Amino acid sequence: MPFLSKVYTSLQNELASNEVCIIAVSKTKPVEDLMDAYTAGVRDFGENYVQELVDKQSVLPTDIRWHFIGHLQTNKVKYIAPFVHLIQGVDSEKLLLEINKQGKKINRKINCLLQIYIAKEESKFGMNEDELKHVISILPTLEFVNITGLMGMASFSDNQTLIKQEFEYLHQLFNGIKQLSIPNFSPHILSMGMSADYKIAVECGSNMIRIGSMLFGERNYTR
Ligand SMILES: *Cc1c(COP(=O)(O)O)cnc(C)c1O
């Protein structure tokens, strides 16, 4: 299924008053679909797999902002460090230290979001509040990262009340750290919401949503 440019346009209109950035999540989709999206005006793409991201980046226009939204393994940071616009899922101190190390090697400050665990599920990655506070405390020593905000994924659930509680919790956490004045820390992005729950997320203060299936159709997970 090709990129749904009409859906993209109506989503832009729907969110225009909220100043929400839409990330088109293109994982598993062929470059032709991404090029259709590019032609429709999309510049922010989200990918989950390092090799796939590197392959796509090498053949697509250079003004695309690539967001890495998956679970990033430390040994793969080096492949995306030179070009990635934002690493959204920084879920451990170890990963952040590696990103800083790779940034230093190429003298590039790398933008990151800290991923916070908000779901009532074992399967989701992310830091808790204590880990967040610890990581913030070591930021002055990490010159080659810039923490520009927080990211979270709600429970995979039909329970709207639960999802809302999870997003509201993250919003509060975000508000609590937003004013801190710390080197390498400039939090202004709150990335939460996907195809199924972006409306709730925006209600709860999200200003960046990551939309895949709604724009590109259902994914074939077997790849
Ligand atoms: C796949 C993915 C999305 C997009 O999901 P859809 O339900 O297809 O919109 C958003 N965020 C993350 C972290 C993802 O892995």
Coordinates of C-alpha atoms and ligand atoms in Angstrom, one line a residue:
M1 CA 0.0 0.0 0.0
P2 CA 1.4 3.4 -0.9
F3 CA 1.9 6.4 1.4
L4 CA -1.5 7.9 2.3
S5 CA -0.9 11.5 1.6
K6 CA -4.5 12.5 2.2
V7 CA -4.4 11.1 5.7
Y8 CA -1.1 12.9 6.3
T9 CA -2.7 16.2 5.2
S10 CA -5.7 15.8 7.4
L11 CA -3.6 14.8 10.3
Q12 CA -1.5 18.0 9.8
N13 CA -4.7 20.1 9.7
E14 CA -6.1 18.4 12.8
L15 CA -2.9 19.1 14.8
A16 CA -2.1 22.5 13.3
S17 CA -3.3 24.4 16.4
N18 CA -1.3 22.2 18.8
E19 CA 2.1 22.6 17.1
V20 CA 2.7 18.8 17.1
C21 CA 5.5 17.4 15.1
I22 CA 4.5 14.3 13.1
I23 CA 7.1 11.6 12.7
A24 CA 6.3 9.2 9.8
V25 CA 7.3 5.8 11.0
S26 CA 8.5 3.9 8.0
K27 CA 10.0 0.7 9.4
T28 CA 9.7 -2.3 7.1
K29 CA 8.4 -0.1 4.3
P30 CA 10.3 0.1 0.9
V31 CA 12.1 3.2 -0.1
E32 CA 9.5 3.9 -2.8
D33 CA 6.9 4.5 0.0
L34 CA 9.3 6.8 1.8
M35 CA 9.9 8.7 -1.4
D36 CA 6.1 9.1 -1.9
A37 CA 5.9 10.5 1.7
Y38 CA 8.9 12.8 0.9
T39 CA 7.1 14.1 -2.1
A40 CA 4.0 14.8 0.0
G41 CA 6.2 17.0 2.2
V42 CA 7.3 14.6 5.0
R43 CA 10.8 15.3 6.3
D44 CA 10.8 13.5 9.6
F45 CA 11.0 9.7 9.4
G46 CA 11.2 7.2 12.2
E47 CA 13.0 3.9 11.9
N48 CA 13.5 1.0 14.3
Y49 CA 16.3 -1.1 12.8
V50 CA 19.9 0.2 12.4
Q51 CA 20.7 -1.7 9.1
E52 CA 17.5 -0.7 7.5
L53 CA 17.9 2.9 8.5
V54 CA 21.5 3.0 7.2
D55 CA 20.4 1.5 3.9
K56 CA 17.5 3.9 3.4
Q57 CA 19.5 7.0 4.5
S58 CA 22.2 6.2 1.8
V59 CA 19.7 6.4 -1.0
L60 CA 17.1 9.0 0.1
P61 CA 17.4 12.8 0.0
T62 CA 19.8 14.4 2.4
D63 CA 17.4 16.9 4.0
I64 CA 15.5 14.1 5.7
R65 CA 15.6 14.2 9.5
W66 CA 16.1 10.6 10.6
H67 CA 14.7 9.6 14.0
F68 CA 15.8 6.3 15.5
I69 CA 12.8 5.1 17.6
G70 CA 13.7 1.5 18.3
H71 CA 15.7 -0.2 20.9
L72 CA 19.3 0.7 20.1
Q73 CA 22.1 -1.7 21.0
T74 CA 25.3 -0.1 22.1
N75 CA 27.4 -1.8 19.5
K76 CA 25.3 -0.3 16.7
V77 CA 25.4 3.4 17.8
K78 CA 28.5 4.0 15.6
Y79 CA 26.6 3.3 12.4
I80 CA 24.0 6.0 12.9
A81 CA 26.0 8.5 14.9
P82 CA 27.2 10.5 11.8
F83 CA 23.7 11.4 10.5
V84 CA 20.9 10.6 12.9
H85 CA 18.8 13.7 13.8
L86 CA 17.3 12.3 17.0
I87 CA 17.8 9.1 19.0
Q88 CA 14.4 8.8 20.7
G89 CA 14.8 5.6 22.7
V90 CA 17.7 6.2 25.1
D91 CA 16.7 3.8 27.8
S92 CA 19.9 3.3 29.8
E93 CA 23.0 5.2 31.1
K94 CA 25.2 2.6 29.3
L95 CA 23.6 3.5 26.0
L96 CA 23.9 7.3 26.6
L97 CA 27.6 6.9 27.5
E98 CA 28.2 5.0 24.2
I99 CA 26.4 7.7 22.2
N100 CA 28.6 10.3 23.9
K101 CA 31.7 8.3 23.0
Q102 CA 30.7 7.9 19.4
G103 CA 29.7 11.6 19.2
K104 CA 33.2 12.6 20.5
K105 CA 34.9 10.4 17.9
I106 CA 33.3 12.4 15.1
N107 CA 33.0 15.7 17.0
R108 CA 29.2 15.7 16.7
K109 CA 26.7 16.5 19.4
I110 CA 23.9 14.0 19.2
N111 CA 20.3 14.8 20.1
C112 CA 18.6 12.3 22.3
L113 CA 15.3 11.7 24.1
L114 CA 15.3 9.8 27.3
Q115 CA 12.8 6.9 27.1
I116 CA 10.7 6.6 30.3
Y117 CA 9.0 3.4 31.2
I118 CA 5.3 4.3 31.6
A119 CA 3.4 1.1 30.6
K120 CA 2.0 -1.6 32.9
E121 CA 3.8 -4.2 30.7
E122 CA 7.0 -6.0 31.1
S123 CA 7.9 -5.8 27.5
K124 CA 8.5 -2.1 27.1
F125 CA 11.9 -0.5 27.5
G126 CA 12.7 2.6 29.4
M127 CA 14.0 4.3 32.6
N128 CA 12.2 4.8 35.8
E129 CA 12.2 8.2 37.7
D130 CA 15.3 7.4 39.7
E131 CA 17.3 6.4 36.6
L132 CA 16.1 9.5 34.9
K133 CA 17.3 11.7 37.8
H134 CA 20.7 9.9 37.9
V135 CA 21.2 10.3 34.1
I136 CA 20.3 14.0 34.4
S137 CA 22.9 14.4 37.1
I138 CA 25.7 13.1 34.9
L139 CA 24.8 15.2 31.8
P140 CA 27.3 18.0 32.5
T141 CA 30.1 15.4 31.8
L142 CA 28.6 14.3 28.5
E143 CA 29.5 17.0 26.0
F144 CA 28.6 15.1 22.9
V145 CA 24.9 14.5 23.7
N146 CA 22.1 16.9 24.0
I147 CA 19.0 15.7 25.8
T148 CA 16.1 17.4 24.1
G149 CA 13.2 15.7 25.8
L150 CA 11.4 12.6 26.9
M151 CA 9.8 9.7 25.0
G152 CA 7.3 7.1 26.2
M153 CA 5.0 4.4 25.0
A154 CA 1.7 3.6 26.7
S155 CA 0.4 0.2 27.3
F156 CA -0.9 -1.7 24.3
S157 CA -4.5 -1.7 25.5
D158 CA -8.0 -0.6 24.7
N159 CA -8.3 0.9 28.2
Q160 CA -8.4 4.7 27.4
T161 CA -8.3 5.6 31.0
L162 CA -5.1 3.6 31.6
I163 CA -3.4 5.1 28.5
K164 CA -4.4 8.6 29.6
Q165 CA -3.0 8.0 33.1
E166 CA 0.3 6.8 31.6
F167 CA 0.6 9.8 29.3
E168 CA -0.4 12.2 32.1
Y169 CA 2.3 10.8 34.3
L170 CA 5.0 11.4 31.6
H171 CA 3.7 14.9 31.0
Q172 CA 4.1 15.7 34.7
L173 CA 7.5 14.2 34.8
F174 CA 8.4 16.3 31.7
N175 CA 7.1 19.5 33.4
G176 CA 9.1 18.7 36.5
I177 CA 12.4 18.6 34.7
K178 CA 11.8 21.2 31.9
Q179 CA 13.0 24.2 33.9
L180 CA 16.2 22.6 35.1
S181 CA 19.2 24.5 33.9
I182 CA 21.9 21.9 33.2
P183 CA 24.6 21.6 30.5
N184 CA 23.7 19.4 27.5
F185 CA 20.1 19.5 28.6
S186 CA 17.5 21.4 26.7
P187 CA 14.2 19.5 27.1
H188 CA 11.4 20.8 24.8
I189 CA 10.2 17.6 23.1
L190 CA 7.6 15.3 24.6
S191 CA 7.4 12.4 22.2
M192 CA 4.3 10.2 22.9
G193 CA 1.5 8.8 20.8
M194 CA 1.2 6.4 17.9
S195 CA -1.5 5.6 15.4
A196 CA -3.9 4.1 18.0
D197 CA -3.4 6.6 20.8
Y198 CA -2.1 9.9 19.4
K199 CA -5.3 11.8 20.2
I200 CA -5.0 11.0 23.9
A201 CA -1.3 11.7 23.8
V202 CA -1.8 15.2 22.3
E203 CA -4.6 15.9 24.9
C204 CA -2.0 15.0 27.5
G205 CA 0.6 17.4 26.2
S206 CA 2.5 15.5 23.6
N207 CA 4.2 17.7 20.9
M208 CA 5.7 14.8 18.9
I209 CA 3.8 11.8 17.6
R210 CA 5.2 8.8 15.9
I211 CA 2.7 7.6 13.3
G212 CA 3.3 4.4 11.2
S213 CA 0.4 2.2 10.2
M214 CA -2.1 5.1 9.8
L215 CA 0.2 6.6 7.1
F216 CA 1.8 3.6 5.5
G217 CA -0.8 0.9 6.1
E218 CA -0.4 -2.2 8.3
R219 CA 3.1 -3.7 8.5
N220 CA 4.2 -7.1 7.4
Y221 CA 6.2 -8.1 10.5
T222 CA 7.8 -11.1 8.8
R223 CA 9.9 -8.7 6.6
Ligands
LIG1 C1 6.3 1.2 15.2 C2 6.4 2.3 16.2 C3 5.5 3.4 16.1 C4 4.4 3.5 15.1 O1 3.4 2.6 15.4 P1 2.0 2.7 14.6 O2 1.1 2.0 15.5 O3 2.2 1.9 13.3 O4 1.6 4.1 14.4 C5 5.7 4.4 17.0 N1 6.7 4.4 18.0 C6 7.5 3.3 18.1 C7 8.5 3.3 19.1 C8 7.4 2.2 17.2 O5 8.2 1.2 17.4

